[in-house]
Amino acid sequence: MMTSLSSHRWLRPAAGDRTPRLSYGADYNPEQWPREVWKEDVRLMQEAGVTIVSLAIFSWARLEPAEGRWDFAWLDEVMDLLHDSGIDVDLATATASPPPWLVERHPEILPVTRTGETVWPGGRQHWRPTSPVFRAHALRLVETMATRYRDHPALAAWHVSNELGCHNVYDYSDDAAHAFRDWLRARYGTVDALNDAWATTFWSQIYSDWQQILPPRLAATHPNPTQQLDFKRFSSDALKDYLRAERDVLRRVTPDIPVTTNFMVMGGTGGMNYPDWADEVDFVSNDHYVTPGPQGLDELSFSANLTSGIAGGHPWFLMEHSTSAVNWQPVNQAKRPGELTRDSLLHVAHGADAVAFFQWRQSAGGAEKYHSAMVPHAGPDSDIFRTVSALGQTLTGLAPVAGSVRRTARAAILFDWESWWTSELDSHPTSRLRYHQEALDWYSAFLELGVRADVITARSDLTRYDVVVAPVLHVVPKALADRLTAYCTGGGHLVTTYFSGIVDENDHVWLGGYPGALRDLLGIRIEEMAPLADGESVMLGDGSTATLWTDRITVVDPDVTVLTDYVTGDQAGRPAVTRRTLPGGGSATYVSTRLGRHLGPLLSRLLEAADVRSELPPDARGRVELAVRVNDAGVYWFLVNRTDQSVVLPGTGGRVLVGRGDDAGTVTLAPRGVAVVHRDR
Ligand code: GLA
């Protein structure tokens, strides 16, 4: 059960004044360094304002050098040292990377790829989420850790494993096959029901016994799509089940210590359905690394915003991001001046109450030695360390923000894992569709208009929003169709796009014409989808250029208006964007093509019709992102400069907590700078 972070003891200083604060820290890997360095570490942590570190994430081989032989002396010493320095510990269960002795004795814990290859040790996370042998050893370690440190005064939170599923989400081993069958049995009850759901009359796939069913291993051609979808669901659930198993041990031994695990909401594989995991932890944590490119900052904002949505609006913990370059992109670029601080504060703007980096001290050896850290190879006499120390002070000054919640926007983007997984399966009208990119492009359009939009999930309450954009909402079970219809008849404005409403939860097409489950609501009918070839584009009547997709639309409902049509291509003269108005004042809009980075004018029209406006002065729109947090003491405006030039914002009318402002309420944002203004409610 998620609780408010402000009730967690790690948001409060260890001693003295116990008012909430924002936490600050890093992954700390002292085992990579001789003991002499540890003393310097804690001294520098104090200098930088560090309040919490994640410890022992990859320490299994050090803690249990041989089966049942424990070596906790070094960790005891580090825990004591941290506590004596006033630094809390988010203690890992240390199970993320199994030690060599375990693999030597039990090679059957190693994952197997789709093509049947064993994933060997040598990296990390080489374990099967469904291996009973791995689980037994890991839970023994969890129990030992929990029992040893249950009363340690530094222990503020538990950090289960690390980035569950980062490298091992899809395992096709025999253990996985067994567990998959159990999962399917629980879902369908009978083989016949599974046959129906999987449409196995196709290509002679009818099963007569559970034993015949396998994970979707390398096949001669397109594997059964519902089998693939269920395997994705199962793989997410298998890791969630593992998370629960560790958590249950921790809750039994230390019922008062909150448990978390670091999600990768937008990173990694997309394989974990996090909205569905959120209830399993006491608070949500997320890791984020900037994707290089023109939408890098938008993507950061999107990820933070979605994390807040997944956390149900509760403040959350940014468990990892980087001070500068990472080591795993094709080219690992250093951050430019201002970016370190801006990136951190943008997460805070979207509800993070803790900011932590991977990692504290940059490694001298190993695969991550070129990954930036709070203390770089150059040592503390460096721009990076000076900047992280300044950020520590800034976060201390932002203590009044701790525990505040984001103010709900009037518009939202619906991001749905089921639609993500299913819309990108093979054997579709196009293999070029990228679900996340489509959603991100809508988000960028909101940012360019200076209009706040929340990123929400299918579990969120739609009725809080005047406008909901649901791009490529491909999987629409009956219940979701009903909810969307109720939303629009209740006055809400829904915007959806191509390839939406097409299939039910079994990936079976809703018959009678597209967009299937949403056809009546949208008041249109499509007989044939018409994706565009690579490099092909079409012009629309409003002057915009579109790619990827078109549809042959027939308007059915008399209350549908054609907002713009196709002027070139095979659909020339036919509707491209339609809008049905409903009696209660709501509407349902369908965008049949991909406008990518040219969505602005259309979105502006749609928002105007719903009377949703920017809260920023006209000059700042597009150049500044606004995010708002609120508590009893007031409203906090986070103003983030999206450009490389200074931006002057007149009339913000509040007390400037971060950044430069004058008495008249004018705030000047440095290039890539952030200001936080405290206003009355
Ligand atoms: C992930 C992991 C960390 C580290 C970073 C590097 O987020 O959790 O251990 O490898 O990536 O960016």
XYZ file of C-alpha atoms and ligand atoms in Angstrom:
693
model
C 0.000 0.000 0.000
C 1.459 3.311 -0.977
C 1.619 5.871 1.767
C 2.388 9.540 1.633
C 6.126 10.003 1.462
C 6.024 12.795 3.952
C 5.191 10.205 6.579
C 8.424 8.361 5.824
C 11.166 8.920 8.264
C 13.858 9.257 5.557
C 12.330 12.530 4.454
C 13.130 13.964 7.838
C 16.555 14.816 9.191
C 17.961 12.070 11.413
C 18.249 14.434 14.361
C 17.082 17.858 15.498
C 14.338 19.610 13.583
C 12.122 16.869 12.105
C 10.269 18.891 9.479
C 10.133 17.232 6.047
C 12.862 17.874 3.503
C 13.734 16.725 0.020
C 16.168 13.816 0.142
C 19.401 13.809 -1.822
C 21.905 11.101 -2.562
C 23.224 8.336 -4.762
C 23.975 4.669 -5.189
C 26.970 4.105 -2.968
C 29.325 1.237 -3.789
C 32.002 1.347 -1.078
C 33.069 -2.227 -1.819
C 34.797 -0.888 -4.925
C 37.132 1.204 -2.772
C 39.656 0.674 0.021
C 38.478 1.561 3.530
C 40.547 4.781 3.620
C 38.275 6.220 0.946
C 35.083 5.654 2.986
C 35.938 8.374 5.490
C 36.535 10.861 2.698
C 33.284 9.719 1.099
C 31.131 10.578 4.095
C 32.935 13.878 4.604
C 32.238 14.828 0.984
C 28.659 13.570 1.261
C 28.121 15.964 4.144
C 29.697 18.752 2.114
C 27.356 17.995 -0.793
C 24.252 17.845 1.400
C 23.670 14.127 0.836
C 20.950 12.777 3.127
C 20.507 9.197 1.900
C 22.420 6.564 -0.104
C 21.420 3.260 -1.666
C 23.814 0.657 -0.418
C 24.811 -2.940 -1.209
C 22.955 -3.177 -4.525
C 25.576 -5.440 -6.117
C 27.176 -6.807 -2.956
C 26.013 -10.427 -2.866
C 29.420 -11.926 -3.730
C 31.041 -9.762 -1.063
C 28.429 -10.520 1.619
C 28.208 -14.260 0.981
C 31.562 -15.319 -0.487
C 30.562 -19.003 -0.303
C 27.196 -20.613 0.362
C 26.163 -19.876 3.945
C 29.456 -18.100 4.782
C 28.718 -14.481 5.591
C 30.922 -11.421 5.732
C 29.017 -8.470 7.102
C 31.866 -6.722 8.918
C 32.547 -4.243 6.122
C 28.859 -3.410 5.654
C 28.373 -2.982 9.413
C 31.222 -0.515 9.374
C 29.807 1.446 6.428
C 26.309 1.516 7.949
C 27.730 2.841 11.231
C 29.884 5.390 9.472
C 26.935 6.701 7.487
C 24.709 6.871 10.519
C 27.359 8.670 12.550
C 27.505 11.224 9.734
C 23.727 11.758 9.727
C 23.188 9.936 6.420
C 20.301 7.501 6.016
C 20.456 4.243 4.099
C 18.110 2.875 1.493
C 19.464 -0.630 1.925
C 19.384 -2.964 -1.045
C 18.547 -6.599 -0.570
C 21.722 -7.294 -2.605
C 20.031 -9.893 -4.792
C 20.437 -8.157 -8.172
C 23.494 -10.057 -9.350
C 24.115 -13.650 -8.224
C 27.675 -14.586 -7.202
C 29.815 -16.998 -9.252
C 29.581 -19.835 -6.687
C 25.797 -19.902 -7.057
C 25.958 -20.139 -10.838
C 28.677 -22.788 -10.656
C 26.483 -24.909 -8.408
C 23.192 -24.082 -10.086
C 23.586 -23.206 -13.755
C 19.835 -23.847 -14.034
C 19.199 -20.320 -12.711
C 20.568 -18.788 -15.928
C 18.041 -17.212 -18.313
C 17.513 -18.534 -21.836
C 16.893 -16.338 -24.862
C 14.169 -16.713 -27.475
C 16.630 -18.541 -29.685
C 17.613 -20.991 -26.946
C 20.953 -19.488 -25.977
C 21.989 -19.421 -22.331
C 22.651 -15.990 -20.844
C 25.978 -16.570 -19.116
C 27.395 -14.754 -16.100
C 29.994 -12.075 -16.649
C 27.613 -9.127 -16.636
C 24.809 -8.890 -14.084
C 21.199 -9.938 -13.515
C 21.818 -13.398 -14.977
C 18.913 -15.060 -13.217
C 15.512 -16.393 -14.236
C 12.640 -14.556 -12.591
C 10.839 -17.902 -12.279
C 13.717 -20.055 -11.016
C 12.733 -21.686 -7.694
C 16.424 -22.304 -6.980
C 17.355 -18.670 -7.478
C 14.412 -17.537 -5.415
C 15.327 -19.797 -2.498
C 18.892 -18.465 -2.399
C 17.837 -14.846 -2.906
C 15.172 -14.966 -0.193
C 17.668 -16.514 2.209
C 19.904 -13.507 1.573
C 16.982 -11.083 2.016
C 16.059 -12.696 5.323
C 19.654 -12.560 6.520
C 20.030 -8.891 5.539
C 16.715 -7.934 7.113
C 17.481 -9.753 10.349
C 20.952 -8.288 10.626
C 19.984 -4.662 9.988
C 16.423 -4.585 11.356
C 17.417 -2.376 14.272
C 20.174 -0.396 12.631
C 19.429 3.310 13.083
C 20.617 4.153 9.531
C 18.034 1.887 7.893
C 15.396 4.150 6.348
C 14.056 2.084 3.426
C 14.499 -1.220 1.625
C 15.544 -1.313 -2.021
C 14.420 -4.632 -3.546
C 16.938 -6.038 -6.032
C 17.692 -3.440 -8.724
C 15.786 -2.380 -11.819
C 13.858 -5.660 -11.901
C 13.720 -6.930 -15.466
C 16.348 -4.568 -16.826
C 18.281 -7.398 -18.463
C 16.164 -10.455 -17.713
C 12.533 -9.588 -18.356
C 12.072 -12.137 -21.139
C 13.265 -15.597 -20.216
C 12.255 -18.565 -22.396
C 13.695 -21.311 -20.186
C 11.910 -24.442 -19.002
C 11.243 -22.766 -15.641
C 9.574 -19.959 -17.551
C 7.535 -22.492 -19.562
C 6.235 -24.105 -16.341
C 5.390 -20.791 -14.761
C 3.784 -19.524 -17.981
C 1.473 -22.546 -18.027
C 0.481 -21.921 -14.408
C -0.195 -18.294 -15.216
C -2.319 -19.272 -18.250
C -4.230 -21.832 -16.203
C -5.083 -19.123 -13.687
C -6.150 -16.744 -16.444
C -8.187 -19.085 -18.615
C -9.158 -22.047 -16.445
C -9.427 -24.458 -19.366
C -7.410 -25.215 -22.464
C -10.537 -24.566 -24.524
C -10.816 -21.034 -23.169
C -7.172 -20.490 -24.009
C -7.762 -21.826 -27.525
C -10.559 -19.286 -27.957
C -8.497 -16.411 -26.638
C -5.487 -17.316 -28.738
C -7.550 -17.983 -31.883
C -5.748 -21.272 -32.309
C -8.011 -22.497 -35.095
C -5.649 -20.392 -37.171
C -2.622 -22.307 -38.559
C -3.585 -25.535 -36.805
C -2.488 -24.412 -33.365
C -5.309 -25.989 -31.300
C -3.933 -27.269 -27.963
C -5.314 -30.341 -26.246
C -3.156 -30.230 -23.110
C -1.433 -27.508 -21.054
C 1.889 -29.323 -21.458
C 1.916 -28.497 -25.170
C 2.064 -24.774 -24.504
C 5.406 -22.985 -24.652
C 6.727 -19.461 -24.378
C 6.898 -17.847 -27.845
C 10.343 -19.216 -28.656
C 11.932 -18.732 -32.089
C 9.327 -19.927 -34.578
C 9.282 -20.536 -38.317
C 7.233 -17.392 -38.847
C 5.047 -14.924 -36.897
C 4.309 -16.527 -33.525
C 0.696 -16.382 -32.344
C 0.069 -12.718 -31.394
C -2.088 -13.437 -28.335
C 0.525 -15.892 -27.121
C 3.091 -13.103 -27.492
C 0.860 -10.630 -25.676
C 0.165 -13.071 -22.857
C 3.874 -13.815 -22.575
C 4.511 -10.093 -22.105
C 1.796 -9.947 -19.447
C 3.170 -13.069 -17.799
C 6.780 -11.798 -17.844
C 5.765 -8.565 -16.118
C 3.715 -10.553 -13.591
C 6.568 -13.019 -12.952
C 8.863 -10.166 -11.934
C 6.089 -8.567 -9.917
C 5.615 -11.858 -8.118
C 9.336 -11.956 -7.375
C 9.150 -8.384 -6.042
C 6.308 -9.459 -3.761
C 8.296 -12.439 -2.492
C 11.219 -10.232 -1.385
C 8.870 -7.589 -0.046
C 6.936 -10.093 2.047
C 10.116 -11.234 3.790
C 11.054 -7.615 4.492
C 7.599 -6.732 5.784
C 7.614 -9.718 8.103
C 11.022 -8.914 9.612
C 10.860 -5.098 9.526
C 7.195 -4.098 9.339
C 7.980 -0.415 9.915
C 10.535 0.059 7.157
C 9.067 1.089 3.783
C 9.904 -1.050 0.755
C 10.578 0.191 -2.751
C 12.241 -0.946 -5.954
C 13.559 1.251 -8.714
C 11.262 1.295 -11.759
C 12.466 2.303 -15.226
C 9.256 3.897 -16.354
C 10.599 4.991 -19.705
C 13.899 3.190 -19.842
C 14.893 -0.346 -20.535
C 12.589 -2.726 -22.235
C 9.065 -1.429 -21.687
C 8.452 -4.941 -20.416
C 7.190 -4.092 -16.953
C 3.619 -2.868 -16.593
C 4.416 -0.422 -13.798
C 0.923 0.971 -13.198
C 0.169 -2.563 -12.151
C 3.234 -2.763 -9.884
C 2.715 0.484 -8.010
C 0.438 -0.997 -5.346
C 3.126 -3.529 -4.403
C 5.557 -0.960 -2.992
C 5.324 1.516 -0.134
C 6.537 4.319 -2.366
C 7.362 4.528 -6.057
C 10.959 5.012 -7.168
C 12.126 5.623 -10.695
C 15.380 5.737 -12.651
C 15.787 8.021 -15.629
C 18.568 8.736 -18.095
C 18.317 11.431 -20.735
C 17.844 10.240 -24.304
C 20.088 12.328 -26.542
C 18.370 14.339 -29.265
C 15.980 17.229 -29.755
C 13.230 15.706 -27.588
C 15.557 14.654 -24.770
C 14.223 17.183 -22.270
C 10.605 16.557 -23.284
C 11.171 12.848 -22.757
C 12.591 13.496 -19.276
C 9.527 15.565 -18.420
C 7.217 12.901 -19.881
C 8.888 10.182 -17.824
C 8.726 12.186 -14.583
C 5.129 13.154 -15.262
C 4.140 9.543 -15.966
C 5.967 8.362 -12.841
C 3.818 10.754 -10.856
C 0.740 9.303 -12.590
C 1.857 5.789 -11.691
C 2.482 6.888 -8.092
C -1.139 8.005 -7.994
C -0.073 11.595 -7.346
C 1.954 10.668 -4.233
C 5.466 12.113 -4.125
C 8.054 9.657 -5.443
C 11.793 8.958 -5.249
C 14.103 9.606 -8.217
C 16.448 6.736 -7.418
C 18.898 7.202 -10.295
C 19.839 9.711 -12.933
C 23.235 10.930 -14.067
C 25.325 13.944 -13.205
C 26.700 13.920 -16.755
C 27.503 11.237 -19.374
C 26.385 7.616 -19.182
C 28.417 4.717 -20.591
C 25.828 2.728 -22.542
C 24.651 4.979 -25.364
C 26.383 4.810 -28.760
C 27.999 8.171 -27.986
C 28.006 9.290 -24.353
C 27.929 13.050 -24.253
C 28.687 15.154 -21.198
C 25.903 17.387 -19.888
C 26.240 21.071 -20.684
C 26.327 23.736 -17.969
C 22.955 24.003 -16.282
C 21.697 20.605 -17.392
C 22.613 18.651 -14.262
C 20.603 20.966 -12.025
C 17.794 21.495 -14.507
C 17.313 17.765 -15.050
C 17.159 17.087 -11.312
C 14.729 19.912 -10.598
C 12.457 18.915 -13.487
C 11.918 15.590 -11.720
C 11.136 17.481 -8.505
C 8.737 19.682 -10.473
C 6.821 16.524 -11.385
C 6.557 15.260 -7.849
C 9.903 13.692 -6.907
C 10.644 14.287 -3.222
C 14.062 12.659 -3.436
C 16.809 13.116 -5.987
C 19.568 10.540 -6.294
C 22.252 9.740 -8.828
C 23.944 6.683 -10.136
C 26.474 6.797 -8.499
C 28.364 8.492 -5.656
C 32.005 7.956 -6.737
C 32.938 7.209 -10.337
C 34.387 3.677 -10.588
C 38.040 3.222 -11.478
C 37.463 -0.253 -12.929
C 34.590 -2.268 -14.354
C 32.077 -1.646 -17.109
C 30.817 1.658 -15.707
C 34.116 3.454 -15.231
C 33.198 6.026 -17.892
C 29.772 6.674 -16.351
C 29.611 10.018 -14.571
C 29.078 10.252 -10.807
C 28.813 12.846 -8.027
C 32.543 12.545 -7.368
C 34.181 12.163 -10.781
C 37.585 10.649 -11.598
C 38.984 14.168 -11.279
C 37.970 14.195 -7.601
C 36.078 16.806 -5.596
C 38.073 19.661 -7.136
C 35.812 19.584 -10.178
C 32.864 21.405 -11.725
C 30.689 18.330 -11.275
C 31.283 18.105 -7.535
C 30.831 21.845 -7.083
C 27.556 21.644 -9.025
C 26.232 18.669 -7.059
C 27.111 20.484 -3.827
C 25.235 23.568 -5.001
C 22.285 21.356 -5.922
C 22.363 19.904 -2.417
C 21.941 23.426 -1.048
C 19.162 24.191 -3.511
C 17.266 21.084 -2.429
C 17.698 22.050 1.214
C 16.139 25.412 0.361
C 13.235 23.606 -1.288
C 12.264 21.800 1.926
C 8.845 23.542 1.979
C 8.000 21.655 -1.225
C 8.453 18.229 0.411
C 5.198 16.342 0.644
C 3.353 18.715 -1.704
C 1.440 17.192 -4.593
C 1.256 18.156 -8.247
C -1.667 20.347 -9.173
C -3.829 18.383 -11.620
C -3.667 19.757 -15.150
C -6.802 20.270 -17.228
C -5.493 18.034 -20.000
C -3.976 14.561 -19.950
C -2.250 12.067 -22.201
C -3.290 8.477 -21.645
C -0.329 6.070 -21.807
C -1.320 2.439 -21.792
C 1.064 -0.524 -21.518
C -1.348 -2.990 -23.144
C -1.649 -0.749 -26.189
C 2.121 -0.194 -26.240
C 2.815 -3.927 -26.248
C 0.102 -4.866 -28.707
C 0.354 -2.037 -31.248
C 3.996 -2.880 -31.901
C 3.565 -6.630 -32.445
C 4.671 -8.082 -35.783
C 2.386 -8.889 -38.750
C 0.620 -5.528 -38.535
C -0.306 -2.965 -41.213
C 3.077 -1.300 -40.642
C 6.151 -2.242 -38.651
C 7.085 1.426 -38.329
C 4.612 2.405 -35.618
C 6.271 3.537 -32.384
C 3.747 3.889 -29.601
C 5.948 5.767 -27.179
C 7.108 8.205 -29.872
C 3.520 9.038 -30.835
C 2.639 9.760 -27.197
C 5.812 11.791 -26.746
C 5.034 13.887 -29.828
C 1.662 14.851 -28.358
C 3.415 15.727 -25.121
C 5.953 17.877 -26.991
C 3.058 19.677 -28.670
C 1.580 20.503 -25.252
C 4.984 21.785 -24.091
C 5.333 23.936 -27.195
C 1.925 25.482 -26.541
C 2.856 26.026 -22.887
C -0.152 24.022 -21.707
C 0.283 21.626 -18.803
C -0.798 18.043 -19.419
C -0.606 15.120 -17.007
C 0.566 11.765 -18.302
C -1.874 9.225 -16.919
C -2.570 5.516 -17.209
C -5.697 3.544 -18.016
C -6.291 3.196 -14.248
C -6.463 6.966 -13.741
C -9.683 8.864 -13.178
C -10.428 10.450 -16.570
C -13.165 12.675 -15.205
C -10.569 14.949 -13.584
C -9.636 16.201 -17.058
C -11.343 18.420 -19.624
C -9.276 16.932 -22.427
C -7.837 13.422 -22.684
C -5.544 12.549 -25.578
C -5.252 8.794 -26.040
C -2.836 8.226 -28.934
C -2.855 4.766 -30.564
C -5.209 3.381 -27.925
C -5.062 0.070 -29.722
C -6.434 -2.324 -27.083
C -9.904 -1.297 -25.976
C -11.788 -3.879 -23.930
C -15.524 -3.290 -23.620
C -15.173 -1.761 -20.139
C -12.677 0.830 -21.384
C -14.909 1.702 -24.351
C -17.756 2.237 -21.881
C -15.597 4.454 -19.678
C -14.500 6.574 -22.628
C -18.079 6.920 -23.810
C -19.217 7.941 -20.336
C -16.350 10.431 -20.197
C -17.454 12.097 -23.445
C -21.171 12.050 -22.668
C -20.270 13.627 -19.332
C -18.729 16.587 -21.153
C -15.140 15.378 -21.594
C -13.176 15.916 -24.791
C -11.459 12.766 -26.035
C -8.825 12.825 -28.776
C -7.627 9.566 -30.238
C -5.679 8.524 -33.292
C -5.080 5.950 -35.994
C -4.921 2.251 -34.964
C -7.065 2.946 -31.865
C -10.041 0.901 -30.695
C -9.041 -1.939 -33.008
C -8.789 -4.987 -30.724
C -10.133 -6.373 -27.458
C -8.064 -7.731 -24.564
C -7.380 -10.944 -26.512
C -6.042 -9.003 -29.487
C -9.137 -9.954 -31.494
C -10.431 -7.348 -33.925
C -13.724 -5.621 -33.100
C -15.719 -6.406 -36.255
C -17.979 -4.199 -38.356
C -15.478 -1.520 -39.336
C -12.744 0.407 -37.591
C -12.089 2.044 -35.152
C -13.894 -0.942 -33.683
C -14.766 -0.357 -30.053
C -14.657 3.432 -30.546
C -16.552 3.540 -33.870
C -19.896 4.655 -32.446
C -18.343 7.134 -30.063
C -16.324 8.738 -32.860
C -19.232 8.564 -35.316
C -17.101 7.370 -38.210
C -16.418 4.111 -40.011
C -13.253 2.894 -41.685
C -13.282 -0.045 -44.068
C -9.588 -0.175 -44.726
C -6.453 1.138 -43.073
C -3.968 2.688 -45.456
C -0.468 2.997 -43.987
C 2.056 5.013 -45.951
C 5.303 3.729 -47.408
C 8.681 4.727 -45.987
C 9.445 8.284 -47.037
C 5.870 8.906 -48.229
C 3.964 11.885 -46.874
C 0.604 13.498 -47.545
C -0.686 17.050 -47.260
C -3.707 17.966 -45.198
C -6.166 20.775 -45.829
C -4.828 22.765 -42.885
C -1.393 22.879 -44.533
C 0.274 20.240 -42.382
C 2.258 17.269 -43.616
C 1.583 13.794 -42.305
C 3.329 10.430 -42.475
C 3.066 6.758 -41.487
C -0.659 6.211 -41.679
C -3.921 7.234 -43.322
C -7.431 5.805 -43.111
C -10.302 5.724 -45.570
C -12.901 7.389 -43.329
C -16.651 7.569 -43.878
C -18.536 9.955 -41.634
C -21.575 8.220 -40.148
C -22.889 10.430 -37.371
C -24.540 13.758 -38.325
C -22.792 15.502 -35.444
C -19.349 14.830 -36.889
C -17.408 17.762 -38.337
C -14.411 17.243 -40.584
C -11.671 19.408 -39.056
C -9.319 18.852 -41.950
C -9.071 16.535 -44.923
C -6.417 14.953 -47.098
C -5.451 17.017 -50.125
C -2.875 14.648 -51.591
C -2.406 10.895 -51.680
C -4.909 8.089 -52.123
C -7.309 9.552 -49.556
C -7.397 13.034 -51.175
C -10.801 14.624 -50.574
C -11.573 12.383 -47.613
C -11.566 13.347 -43.923
C -8.244 13.260 -42.068
C -9.367 14.605 -38.682
C -12.960 14.339 -37.466
C -14.726 15.606 -34.404
C -18.068 14.460 -33.082
C -19.843 16.718 -30.638
C -21.985 15.045 -28.025
C -25.190 16.380 -26.467
C -23.568 17.032 -23.066
C -20.993 19.378 -24.603
C -18.236 16.783 -24.834
C -16.552 15.640 -28.026
C -14.688 12.740 -29.603
C -11.914 13.561 -32.082
C -10.164 11.127 -34.409
C -6.768 11.911 -35.964
C -6.216 9.356 -38.704
C -2.587 10.110 -39.459
C 0.734 10.860 -37.869
C 1.552 14.555 -37.530
C 4.667 13.986 -35.430
C 6.294 17.301 -34.619
C 3.562 19.216 -36.512
C 0.760 18.578 -34.050
C 0.821 22.087 -32.568
C -1.806 23.861 -34.710
C -4.279 20.975 -34.473
C -3.806 20.569 -30.727
C -4.201 24.308 -30.269
C -7.570 24.155 -32.062
C -8.725 21.211 -29.982
C -7.710 22.858 -26.707
C -9.382 26.107 -27.663
C -12.625 24.265 -28.296
C -12.383 22.869 -24.764
C -11.371 26.257 -23.379
C -8.048 24.931 -22.049
C -5.357 27.629 -22.073
C -1.741 28.201 -21.200
C -1.045 29.629 -17.733
C 2.213 31.173 -18.988
C 2.672 34.663 -20.452
C 2.531 34.462 -24.287
C 6.245 35.144 -24.677
C 7.237 32.228 -22.510
C 5.053 29.596 -24.164
C 7.160 26.912 -25.720
C 10.330 28.331 -24.188
C 9.446 27.508 -20.604
C 7.843 24.445 -19.062
C 5.566 25.080 -16.111
C 4.835 22.435 -13.492
C 2.894 23.197 -10.335
C 3.013 21.603 -6.892
C 0.724 22.558 -4.066
C 0.343 22.124 -0.294
C -1.320 23.930 2.591
C 1.404 26.575 2.611
C 0.856 27.588 -0.987
C 1.558 26.867 -4.620
C 4.995 26.202 -6.097
C 5.560 27.160 -9.704
C 8.497 25.340 -11.269
C 9.613 27.265 -14.345
C 12.054 25.341 -16.501
C 13.914 27.029 -19.347
C 13.726 24.687 -22.345
C 16.104 26.823 -24.394
C 19.765 27.791 -24.489
C 18.925 31.491 -24.075
C 17.845 33.469 -21.003
C 14.117 33.972 -20.616
C 12.524 36.819 -18.687
C 9.116 36.122 -17.147
C 7.222 39.116 -15.833
C 4.417 38.951 -13.308
C 5.002 35.575 -11.670
C 3.838 37.258 -8.447
C 5.471 35.242 -5.704
C 8.508 34.649 -3.567
C 11.424 33.214 -5.542
C 12.782 30.118 -3.771
C 15.202 29.158 -6.540
C 16.539 31.375 -9.309
C 16.736 35.110 -9.918
C 13.740 37.370 -9.382
C 12.992 40.933 -8.413
C 10.442 42.521 -6.107
C 8.080 43.200 -8.998
C 7.734 39.452 -9.541
C 9.871 39.288 -12.676
C 11.913 36.106 -12.911
C 14.950 35.722 -15.141
C 15.787 32.184 -16.164
C 19.375 31.482 -17.163
C 19.919 29.325 -20.257
C 18.712 25.827 -19.235
C 17.897 27.337 -15.840
C 15.082 26.682 -13.385
C 13.187 28.968 -11.036
C 10.814 27.972 -8.277
C 8.306 30.572 -7.183
C 6.148 30.231 -4.066
C 2.733 31.821 -4.529
C -0.342 32.031 -2.373
C -2.942 29.375 -2.982
C 21.017 1.394 -14.265
C 21.462 0.604 -13.054
C 22.690 1.147 -12.398
C 23.694 1.616 -13.425
C 23.030 2.644 -14.310
C 23.970 3.259 -15.317
O 20.125 2.377 -14.004
O 20.459 0.461 -12.097
O 23.254 0.117 -11.609
O 24.102 0.537 -14.186
O 22.009 2.008 -15.021
O 23.338 4.233 -16.107
